[in-house]
CSV table of C-alpha atoms and ligand atoms in Angstrom, one decimal:
chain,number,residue,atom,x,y,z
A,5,UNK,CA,0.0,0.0,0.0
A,6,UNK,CA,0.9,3.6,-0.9
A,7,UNK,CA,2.2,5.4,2.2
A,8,UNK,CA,1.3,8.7,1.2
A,9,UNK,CA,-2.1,10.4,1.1
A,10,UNK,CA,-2.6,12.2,-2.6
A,11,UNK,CA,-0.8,15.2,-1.8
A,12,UNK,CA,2.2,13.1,-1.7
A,13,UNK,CA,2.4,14.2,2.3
A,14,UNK,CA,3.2,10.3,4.2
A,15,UNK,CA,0.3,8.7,6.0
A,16,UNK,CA,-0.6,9.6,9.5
A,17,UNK,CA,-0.4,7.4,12.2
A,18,UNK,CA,-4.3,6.3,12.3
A,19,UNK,CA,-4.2,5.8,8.6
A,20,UNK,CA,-1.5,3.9,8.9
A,21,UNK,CA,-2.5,1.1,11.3
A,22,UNK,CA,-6.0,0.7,9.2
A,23,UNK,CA,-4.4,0.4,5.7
A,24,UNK,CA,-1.0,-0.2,6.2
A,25,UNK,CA,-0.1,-4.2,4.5
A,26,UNK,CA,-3.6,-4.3,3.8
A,27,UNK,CA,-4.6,-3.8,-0.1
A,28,UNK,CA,-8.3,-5.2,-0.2
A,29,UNK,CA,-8.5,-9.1,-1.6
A,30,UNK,CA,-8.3,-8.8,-5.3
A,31,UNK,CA,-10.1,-11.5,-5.2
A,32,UNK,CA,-13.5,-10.7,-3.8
A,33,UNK,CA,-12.6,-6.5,-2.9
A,34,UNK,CA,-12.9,-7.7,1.1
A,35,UNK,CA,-11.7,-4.9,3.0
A,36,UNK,CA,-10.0,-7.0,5.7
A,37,UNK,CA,-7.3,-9.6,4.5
A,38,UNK,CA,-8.7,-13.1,4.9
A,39,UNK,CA,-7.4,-15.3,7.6
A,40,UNK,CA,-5.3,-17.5,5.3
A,41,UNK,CA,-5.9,-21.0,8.0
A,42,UNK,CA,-3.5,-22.3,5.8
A,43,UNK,CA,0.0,-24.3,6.5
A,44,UNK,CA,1.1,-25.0,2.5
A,45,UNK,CA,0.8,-23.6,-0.5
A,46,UNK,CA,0.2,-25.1,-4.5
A,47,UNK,CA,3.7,-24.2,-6.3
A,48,UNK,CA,3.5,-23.9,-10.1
A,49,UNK,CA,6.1,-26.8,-11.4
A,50,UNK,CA,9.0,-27.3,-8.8
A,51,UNK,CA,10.3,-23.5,-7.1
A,52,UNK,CA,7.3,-22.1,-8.7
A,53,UNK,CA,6.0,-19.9,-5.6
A,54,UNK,CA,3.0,-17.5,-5.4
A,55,UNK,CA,4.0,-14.7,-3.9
A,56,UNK,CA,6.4,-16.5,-2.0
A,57,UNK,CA,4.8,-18.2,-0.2
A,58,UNK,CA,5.6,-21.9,0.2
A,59,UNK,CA,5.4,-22.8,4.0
A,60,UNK,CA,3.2,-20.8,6.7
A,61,UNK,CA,5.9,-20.8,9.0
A,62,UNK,CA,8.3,-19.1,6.3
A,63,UNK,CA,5.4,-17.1,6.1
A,64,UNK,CA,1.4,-16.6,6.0
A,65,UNK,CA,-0.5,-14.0,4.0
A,66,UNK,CA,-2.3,-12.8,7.4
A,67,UNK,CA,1.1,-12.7,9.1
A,68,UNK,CA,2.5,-10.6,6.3
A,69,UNK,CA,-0.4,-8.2,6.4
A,70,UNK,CA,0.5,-7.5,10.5
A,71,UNK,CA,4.4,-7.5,9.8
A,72,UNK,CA,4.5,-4.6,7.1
A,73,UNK,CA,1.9,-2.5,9.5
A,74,UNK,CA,3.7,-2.9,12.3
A,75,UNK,CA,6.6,-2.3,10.5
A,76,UNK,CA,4.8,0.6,9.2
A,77,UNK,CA,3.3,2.0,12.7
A,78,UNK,CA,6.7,1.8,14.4
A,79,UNK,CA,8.4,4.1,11.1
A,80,UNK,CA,10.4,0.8,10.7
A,81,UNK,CA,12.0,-1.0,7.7
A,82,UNK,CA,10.9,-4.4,8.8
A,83,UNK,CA,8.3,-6.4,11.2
A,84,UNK,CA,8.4,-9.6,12.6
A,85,UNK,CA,5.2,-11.1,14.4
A,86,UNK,CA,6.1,-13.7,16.7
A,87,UNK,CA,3.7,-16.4,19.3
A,88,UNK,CA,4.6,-13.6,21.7
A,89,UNK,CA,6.5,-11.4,23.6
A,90,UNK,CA,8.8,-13.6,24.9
A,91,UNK,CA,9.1,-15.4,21.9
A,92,UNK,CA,10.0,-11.9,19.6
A,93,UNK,CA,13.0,-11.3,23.0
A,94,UNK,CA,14.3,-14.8,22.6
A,95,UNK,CA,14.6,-14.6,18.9
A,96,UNK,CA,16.1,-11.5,18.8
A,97,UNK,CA,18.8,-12.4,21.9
A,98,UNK,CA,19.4,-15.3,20.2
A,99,UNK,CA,19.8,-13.7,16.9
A,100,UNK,CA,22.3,-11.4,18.3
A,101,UNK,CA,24.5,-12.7,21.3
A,102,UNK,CA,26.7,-15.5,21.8
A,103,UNK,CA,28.4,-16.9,24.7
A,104,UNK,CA,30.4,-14.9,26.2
A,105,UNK,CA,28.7,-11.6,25.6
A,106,UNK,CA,27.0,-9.3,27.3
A,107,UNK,CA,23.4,-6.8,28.6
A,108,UNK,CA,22.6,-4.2,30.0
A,109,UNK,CA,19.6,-4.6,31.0
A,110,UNK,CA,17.4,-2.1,33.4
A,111,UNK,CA,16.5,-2.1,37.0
A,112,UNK,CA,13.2,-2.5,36.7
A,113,UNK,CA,12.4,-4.9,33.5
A,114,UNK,CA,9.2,-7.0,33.1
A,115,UNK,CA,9.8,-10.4,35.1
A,116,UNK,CA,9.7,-12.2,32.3
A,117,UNK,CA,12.4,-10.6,30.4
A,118,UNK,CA,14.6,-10.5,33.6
A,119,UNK,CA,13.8,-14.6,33.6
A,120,UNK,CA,15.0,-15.0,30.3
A,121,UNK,CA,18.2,-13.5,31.4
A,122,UNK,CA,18.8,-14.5,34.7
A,123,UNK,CA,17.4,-18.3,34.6
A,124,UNK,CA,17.8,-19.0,31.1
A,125,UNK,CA,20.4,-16.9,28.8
A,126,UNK,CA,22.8,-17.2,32.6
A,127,UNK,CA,22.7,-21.0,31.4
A,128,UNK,CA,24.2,-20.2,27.6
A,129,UNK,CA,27.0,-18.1,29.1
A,130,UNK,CA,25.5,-14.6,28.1
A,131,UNK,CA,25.8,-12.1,30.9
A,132,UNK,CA,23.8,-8.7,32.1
A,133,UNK,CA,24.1,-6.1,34.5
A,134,UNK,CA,20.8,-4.9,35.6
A,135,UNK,CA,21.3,-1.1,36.2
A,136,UNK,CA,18.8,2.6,36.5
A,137,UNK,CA,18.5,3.5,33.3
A,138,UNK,CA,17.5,7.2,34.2
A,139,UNK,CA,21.3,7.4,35.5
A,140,UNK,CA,23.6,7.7,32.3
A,141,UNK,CA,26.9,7.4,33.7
A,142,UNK,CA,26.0,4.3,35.6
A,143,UNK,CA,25.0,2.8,32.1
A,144,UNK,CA,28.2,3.8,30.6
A,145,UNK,CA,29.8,2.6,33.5
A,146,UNK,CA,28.1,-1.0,32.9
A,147,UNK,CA,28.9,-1.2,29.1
A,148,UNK,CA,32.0,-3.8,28.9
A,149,UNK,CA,33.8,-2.6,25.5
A,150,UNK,CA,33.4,-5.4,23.2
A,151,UNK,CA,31.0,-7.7,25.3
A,152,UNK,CA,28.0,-5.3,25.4
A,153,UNK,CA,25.8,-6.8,22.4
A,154,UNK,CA,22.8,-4.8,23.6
A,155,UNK,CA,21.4,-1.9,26.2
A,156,UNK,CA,17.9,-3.3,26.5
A,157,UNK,CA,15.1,-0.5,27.5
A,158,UNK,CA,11.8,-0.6,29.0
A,159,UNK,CA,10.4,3.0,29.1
A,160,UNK,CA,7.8,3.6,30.7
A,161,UNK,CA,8.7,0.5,32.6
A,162,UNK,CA,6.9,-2.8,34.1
A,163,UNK,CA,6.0,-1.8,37.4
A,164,UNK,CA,7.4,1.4,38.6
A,165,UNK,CA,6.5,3.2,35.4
A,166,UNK,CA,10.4,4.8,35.4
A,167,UNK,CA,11.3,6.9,32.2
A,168,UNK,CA,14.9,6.5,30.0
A,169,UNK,CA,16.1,8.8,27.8
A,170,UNK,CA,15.7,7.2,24.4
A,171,UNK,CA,17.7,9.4,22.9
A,172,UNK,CA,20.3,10.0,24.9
A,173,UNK,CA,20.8,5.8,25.1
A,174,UNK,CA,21.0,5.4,21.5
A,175,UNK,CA,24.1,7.8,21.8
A,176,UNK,CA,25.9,5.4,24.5
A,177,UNK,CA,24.5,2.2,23.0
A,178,UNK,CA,25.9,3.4,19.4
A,179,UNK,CA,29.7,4.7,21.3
A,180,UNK,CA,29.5,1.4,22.5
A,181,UNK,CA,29.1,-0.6,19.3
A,182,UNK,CA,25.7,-2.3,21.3
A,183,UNK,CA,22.1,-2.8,19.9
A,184,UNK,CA,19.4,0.0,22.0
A,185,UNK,CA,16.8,-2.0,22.2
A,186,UNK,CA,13.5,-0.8,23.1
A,187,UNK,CA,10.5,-2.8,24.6
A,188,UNK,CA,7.5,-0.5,23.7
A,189,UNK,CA,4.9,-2.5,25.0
A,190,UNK,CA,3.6,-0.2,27.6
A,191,UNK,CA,3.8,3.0,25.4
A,192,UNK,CA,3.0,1.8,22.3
A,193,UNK,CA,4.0,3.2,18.7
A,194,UNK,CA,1.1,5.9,18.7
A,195,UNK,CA,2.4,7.5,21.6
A,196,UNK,CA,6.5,7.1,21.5
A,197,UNK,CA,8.4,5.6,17.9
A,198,UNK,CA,12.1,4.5,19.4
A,199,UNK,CA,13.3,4.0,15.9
A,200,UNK,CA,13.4,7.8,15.3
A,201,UNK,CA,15.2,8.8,18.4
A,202,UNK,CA,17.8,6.5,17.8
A,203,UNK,CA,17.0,3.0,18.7
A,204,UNK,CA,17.8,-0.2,16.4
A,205,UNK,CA,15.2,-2.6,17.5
A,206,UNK,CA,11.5,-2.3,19.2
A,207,UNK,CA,10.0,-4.7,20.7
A,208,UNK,CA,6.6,-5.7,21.2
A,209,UNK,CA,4.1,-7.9,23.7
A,210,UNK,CA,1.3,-7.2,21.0
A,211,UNK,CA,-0.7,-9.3,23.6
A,212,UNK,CA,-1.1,-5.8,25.8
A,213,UNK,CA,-2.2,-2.1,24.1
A,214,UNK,CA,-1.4,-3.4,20.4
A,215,UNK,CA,-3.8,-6.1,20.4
A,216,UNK,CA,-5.9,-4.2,23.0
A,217,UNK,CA,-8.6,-7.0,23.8
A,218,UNK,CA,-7.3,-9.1,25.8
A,219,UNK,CA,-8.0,-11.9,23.6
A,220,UNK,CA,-4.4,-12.8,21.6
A,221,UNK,CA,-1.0,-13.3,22.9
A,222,UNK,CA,2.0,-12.4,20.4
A,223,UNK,CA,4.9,-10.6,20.3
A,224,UNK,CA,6.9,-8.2,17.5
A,225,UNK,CA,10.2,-7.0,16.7
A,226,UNK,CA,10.9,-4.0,14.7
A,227,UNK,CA,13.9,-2.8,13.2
A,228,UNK,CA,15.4,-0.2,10.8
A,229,UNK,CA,18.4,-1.7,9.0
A,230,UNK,CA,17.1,-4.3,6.4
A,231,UNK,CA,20.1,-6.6,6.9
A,232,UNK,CA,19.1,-6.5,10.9
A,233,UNK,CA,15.9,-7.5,9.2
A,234,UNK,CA,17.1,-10.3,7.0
A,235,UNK,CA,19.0,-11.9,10.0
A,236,UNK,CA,15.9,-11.7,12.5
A,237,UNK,CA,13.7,-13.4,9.4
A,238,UNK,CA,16.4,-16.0,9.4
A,239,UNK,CA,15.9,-17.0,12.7
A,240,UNK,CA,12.1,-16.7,12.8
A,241,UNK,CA,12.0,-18.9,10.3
A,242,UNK,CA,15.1,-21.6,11.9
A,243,UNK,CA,13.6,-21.6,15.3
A,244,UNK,CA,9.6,-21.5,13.9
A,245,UNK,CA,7.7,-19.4,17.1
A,246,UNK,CA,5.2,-17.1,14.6
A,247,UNK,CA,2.3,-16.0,15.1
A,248,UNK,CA,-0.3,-18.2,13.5
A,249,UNK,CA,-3.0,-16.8,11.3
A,250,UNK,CA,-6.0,-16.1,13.5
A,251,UNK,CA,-3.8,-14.2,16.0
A,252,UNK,CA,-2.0,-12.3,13.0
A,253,UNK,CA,-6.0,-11.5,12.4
A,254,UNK,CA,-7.3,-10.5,15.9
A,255,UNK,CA,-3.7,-8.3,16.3
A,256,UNK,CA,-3.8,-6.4,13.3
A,257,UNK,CA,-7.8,-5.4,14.1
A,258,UNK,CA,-6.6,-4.3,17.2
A,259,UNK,CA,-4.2,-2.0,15.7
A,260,UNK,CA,-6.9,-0.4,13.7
A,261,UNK,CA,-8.2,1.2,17.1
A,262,UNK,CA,-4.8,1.7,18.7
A,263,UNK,CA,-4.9,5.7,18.7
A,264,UNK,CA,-8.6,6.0,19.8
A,265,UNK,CA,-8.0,3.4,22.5
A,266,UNK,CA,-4.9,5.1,23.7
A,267,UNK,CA,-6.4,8.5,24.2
A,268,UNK,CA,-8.6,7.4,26.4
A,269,UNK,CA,-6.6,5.0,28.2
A,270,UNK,CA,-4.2,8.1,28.5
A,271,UNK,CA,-7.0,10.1,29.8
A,272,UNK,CA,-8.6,7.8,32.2
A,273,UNK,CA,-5.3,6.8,33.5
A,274,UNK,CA,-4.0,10.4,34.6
A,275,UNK,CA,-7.6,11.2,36.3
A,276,UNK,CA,-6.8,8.0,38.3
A,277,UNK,CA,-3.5,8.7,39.0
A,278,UNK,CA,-4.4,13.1,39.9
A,279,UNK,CA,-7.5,11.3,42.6
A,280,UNK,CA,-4.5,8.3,44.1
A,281,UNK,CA,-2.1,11.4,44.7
A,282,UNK,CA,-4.9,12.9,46.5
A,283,UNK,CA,-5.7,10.1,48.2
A,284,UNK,CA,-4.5,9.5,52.8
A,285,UNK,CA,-4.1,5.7,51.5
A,286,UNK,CA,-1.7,6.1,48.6
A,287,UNK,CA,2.3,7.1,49.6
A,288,UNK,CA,3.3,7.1,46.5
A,289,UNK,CA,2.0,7.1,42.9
A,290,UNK,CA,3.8,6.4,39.7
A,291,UNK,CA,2.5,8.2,36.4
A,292,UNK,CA,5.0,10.1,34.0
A,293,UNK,CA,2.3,12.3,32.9
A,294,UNK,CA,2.3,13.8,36.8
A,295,UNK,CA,4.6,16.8,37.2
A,296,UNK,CA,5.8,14.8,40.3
A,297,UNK,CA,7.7,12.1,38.7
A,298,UNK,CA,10.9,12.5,38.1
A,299,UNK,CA,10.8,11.4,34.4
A,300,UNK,CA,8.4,13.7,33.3
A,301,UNK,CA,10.2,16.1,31.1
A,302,UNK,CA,11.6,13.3,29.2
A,303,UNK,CA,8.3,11.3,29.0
A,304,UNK,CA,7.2,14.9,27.3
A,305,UNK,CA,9.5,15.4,25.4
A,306,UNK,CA,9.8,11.9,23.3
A,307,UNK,CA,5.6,10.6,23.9
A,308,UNK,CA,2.8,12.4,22.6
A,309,UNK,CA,0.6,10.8,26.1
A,310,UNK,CA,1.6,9.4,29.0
A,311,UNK,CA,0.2,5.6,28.6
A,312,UNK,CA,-2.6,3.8,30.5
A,313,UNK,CA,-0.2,2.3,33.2
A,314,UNK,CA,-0.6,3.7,37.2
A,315,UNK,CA,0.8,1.9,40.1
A,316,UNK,CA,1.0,3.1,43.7
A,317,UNK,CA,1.7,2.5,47.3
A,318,UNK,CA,-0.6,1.5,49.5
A,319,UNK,CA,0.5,3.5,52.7
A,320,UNK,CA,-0.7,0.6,55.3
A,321,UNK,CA,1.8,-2.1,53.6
A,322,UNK,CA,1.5,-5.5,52.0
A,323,UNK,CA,-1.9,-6.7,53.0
A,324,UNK,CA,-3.3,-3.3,52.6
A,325,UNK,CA,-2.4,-3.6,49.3
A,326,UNK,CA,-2.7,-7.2,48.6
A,327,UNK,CA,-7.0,-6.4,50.0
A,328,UNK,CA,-7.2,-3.8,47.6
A,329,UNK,CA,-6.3,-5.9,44.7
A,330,UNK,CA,-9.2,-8.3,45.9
A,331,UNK,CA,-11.7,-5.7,46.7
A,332,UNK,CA,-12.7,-3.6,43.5
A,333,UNK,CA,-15.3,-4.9,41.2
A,334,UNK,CA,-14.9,-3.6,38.0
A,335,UNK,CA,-11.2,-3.4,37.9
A,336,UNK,CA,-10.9,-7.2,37.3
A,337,UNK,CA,-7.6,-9.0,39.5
A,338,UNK,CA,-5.7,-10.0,36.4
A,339,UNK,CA,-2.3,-10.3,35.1
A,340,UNK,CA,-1.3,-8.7,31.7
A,341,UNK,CA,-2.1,-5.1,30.6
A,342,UNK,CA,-3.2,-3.1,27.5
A,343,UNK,CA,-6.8,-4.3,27.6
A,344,UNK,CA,-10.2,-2.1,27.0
A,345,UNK,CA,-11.2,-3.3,30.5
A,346,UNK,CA,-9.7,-2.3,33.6
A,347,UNK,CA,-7.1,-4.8,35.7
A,348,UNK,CA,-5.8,-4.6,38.9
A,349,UNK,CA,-3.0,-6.9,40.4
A,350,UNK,CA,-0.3,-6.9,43.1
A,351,UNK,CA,3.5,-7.5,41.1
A,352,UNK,CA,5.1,-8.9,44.1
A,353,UNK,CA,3.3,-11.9,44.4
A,354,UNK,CA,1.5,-12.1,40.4
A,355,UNK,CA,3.3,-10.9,37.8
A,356,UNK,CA,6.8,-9.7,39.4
A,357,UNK,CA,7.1,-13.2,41.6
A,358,UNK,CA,9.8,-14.6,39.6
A,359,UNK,CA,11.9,-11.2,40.4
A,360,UNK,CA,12.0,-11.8,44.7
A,361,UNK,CA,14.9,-11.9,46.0
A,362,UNK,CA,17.1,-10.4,43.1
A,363,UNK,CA,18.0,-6.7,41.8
A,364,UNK,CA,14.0,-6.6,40.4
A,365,UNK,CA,12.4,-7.1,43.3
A,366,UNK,CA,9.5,-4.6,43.4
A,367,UNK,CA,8.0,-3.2,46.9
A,368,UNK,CA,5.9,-5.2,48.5
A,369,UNK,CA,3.2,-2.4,48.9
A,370,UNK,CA,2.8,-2.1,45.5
A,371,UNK,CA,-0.3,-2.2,43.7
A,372,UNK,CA,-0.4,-2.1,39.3
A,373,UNK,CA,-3.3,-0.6,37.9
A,374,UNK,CA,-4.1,-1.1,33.4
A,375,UNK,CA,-6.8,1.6,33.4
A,376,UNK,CA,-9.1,0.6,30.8
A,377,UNK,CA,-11.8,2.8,28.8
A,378,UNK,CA,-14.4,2.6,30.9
A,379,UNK,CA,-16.6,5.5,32.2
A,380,UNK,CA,-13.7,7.6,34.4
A,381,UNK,CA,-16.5,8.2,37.1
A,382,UNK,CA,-17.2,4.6,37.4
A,383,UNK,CA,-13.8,3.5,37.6
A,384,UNK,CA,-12.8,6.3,40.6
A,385,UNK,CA,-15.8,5.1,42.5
A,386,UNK,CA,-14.7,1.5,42.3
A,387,UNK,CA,-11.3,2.5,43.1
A,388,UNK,CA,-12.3,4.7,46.1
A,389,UNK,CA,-14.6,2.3,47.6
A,390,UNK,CA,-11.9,-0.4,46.9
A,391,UNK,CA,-9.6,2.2,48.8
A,392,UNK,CA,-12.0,3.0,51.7
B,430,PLP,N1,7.4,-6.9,27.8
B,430,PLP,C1,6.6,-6.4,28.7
B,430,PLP,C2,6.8,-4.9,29.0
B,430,PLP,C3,5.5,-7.1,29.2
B,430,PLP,O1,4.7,-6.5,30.1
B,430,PLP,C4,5.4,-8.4,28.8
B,430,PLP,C5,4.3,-9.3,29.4
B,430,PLP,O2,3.6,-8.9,30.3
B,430,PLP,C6,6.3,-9.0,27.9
B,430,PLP,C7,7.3,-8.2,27.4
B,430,PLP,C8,6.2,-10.5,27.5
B,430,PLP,O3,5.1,-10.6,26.6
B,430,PLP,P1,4.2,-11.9,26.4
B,430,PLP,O4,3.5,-12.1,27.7
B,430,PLP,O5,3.3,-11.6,25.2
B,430,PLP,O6,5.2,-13.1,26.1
């Protein structure tokens, strides 16, 4: 598809994530590429491929259609849709290290991704230093001149919602002859694009705000070098974890809504983080978009919102904050994120578990809200009551 409107001016985002891979069938003129439930494909006489496509996990028509619009969204050269977020790290770590080298990896990464380091990649001899992002010279003091393969980034990150300075990473990651690679899940490409402030990979849980349902778990990586590109297709492909067809579908609808979605899960999550700072019960709330938190200036200055994501202390302690999580109604207790309806959960013992004990451990007080797109009122008066 054409990437510029007829002005010859390029696409907008919104435009983008509706047409973007997506020419209607030529077929039948259906506006939504078929779900091509398909694993091989008819080849006219011996190497004779449609298309190119010979094998679905090579690659699928509906996968294609995702991977060039997320390629697209992100201002990328290439997209890879993966069987999810963990699957899109692992290809790319895999793609890129070797024994012997080395991460930096931040304070505060998703348990999951600290997993994969620490209980699997440890294994394989590849090393990290987990360090605070926000403080530059600790990163540069971390990088290990010809070991460092990567600086991996989470901004805004899974739990504490801290803030790095894309930009200003890129620049130590690129001294340093390392990969920055960003893990945009929580921000999403409508609100922050790391690939134009510098970054060489993005990557994706399209199972949170990309898929946005709650009903598909994948993953993404997006790059802009094409030989980057090549060499991540090469390992898709060699170690097989893609996305299959139907969840190819269900993501790439999601992404349709992504910018309507976000702007209200931007604007319900800041009323609810404003009436939590307010609140005798909360010590401590983290939100870039409040003037309070100390990443604020550089959450405005490279996102165009502040993201759905709130968490907070509970000023009582663990079981105040563990009571919480099981007392509101219409925030549902649930792991995962990015989701039209509204999840509440406690990351010491759900989805940050695996991190006790180590550098990650989060505070035991701490209480993750994914604010959905509900009614604002009704969602304060569920968390208030919750609150007491
Ligand atoms: N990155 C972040 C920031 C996440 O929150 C998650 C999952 O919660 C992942 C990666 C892993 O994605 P998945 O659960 O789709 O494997």
């Amino acid at each position: 598809m054409t990437k510029a409107n007829r002005s010859g001016e390029p696409l907008g985002f919104s435009s983008l994530a509706i047409h973007a891979g997506q020419e209607p069938d030529p077929l039948t003129g259906a506006v939504v590429p078929p779900i091509y439930q398909v694993s091989t494909y008819k080849q006219d006489g011996v190497g004779g491929l449609r298309g190119g496509y010979e094998y679905s996990r090579s690659a699928n028509p509906t996968r294609t259609a995702l991977e060039e619009c997320l390629a697209a969204i992100e201002a990328g050269r290439r997209g890879l849709a993966f069987a999810s977020g963990l699957a899109a790290e692992d290809c790319l770590l895999r793609s890129v290290c070797a024994p012997g080298d080395h991460v930096v990896i931040p304070s505060d990464a998703y348990g999951g991704t600290f997993r994969l380091f620490g209980k699997v990649y440890q294994r394989w001899g590849v090393e990290w230093t987990a360090v605070d992002l926000a403080d530059l010279a600790a990163v540069r003091a971390a990088v290990r001149p010809g070991k460092t393969r990567a600086i991996w980034v989470e901004t805004p990150s899974n739990p504490l919602l801290g803030v790095s300075d894309i930009a200003a990473l890129a620049g130590i990651a690129r001294e340093a002859g390392a990969l920055l690679v960003v893990d945009n899940t929580f921000a999403t490409p409508y609100l922050q694009q790391p690939l134009t402030l510098g970054a060489d990979v993005v990557v994706h849980s399209t199972t949170k705000y990309i898929g946005g349902h709650s009903d598909v778990v994948g993953g993404a990586l997006v790059v802009a070098d094409p030989e980057l590109g090549e060499r991540l297709a090469f390992h898709q492909n060699a170690m097989g974890a893609v996305a299959g067809p139907f969840d190819a579908w269900l993501t790439l609808r999601g992404i349709k809504t992504l910018s309507v979605r976000m702007d209200r899960h931007c604007a319900n999550a800041e009323a609810v983080a404003r009436m939590l700072e307010a609140h005798p019960k909360v010590s401590e709330v983290y939100y870039p978009g409040l003037e309070s938190h100390p990443g604020h200036e550089i959450a405005a200055k490279q996102m165009r919102g502040f993201g759905g994501m709130v968490s907070f202390r509970h000023a009582e302690g663990e079981n105040a904050a563990v009571e919480v999580c099981g007392r509101t109604r219409l925030f549902i207790l649930g792991e995962s994120l990015g989701g039209v309806e509204s999840l509440i959960e406690h990351p010491g013992r759900m989805t940050h578990a695996s991190a006790a004990g180590s550098p990650l451990e989060v505070p035991a007080d701490l209480v993750r809200l994914s604010v959905g797109i509900e009614e604002i009122d009704d969602l304060l008066a569920d968390l208030g009551r919750a609150l007491g």
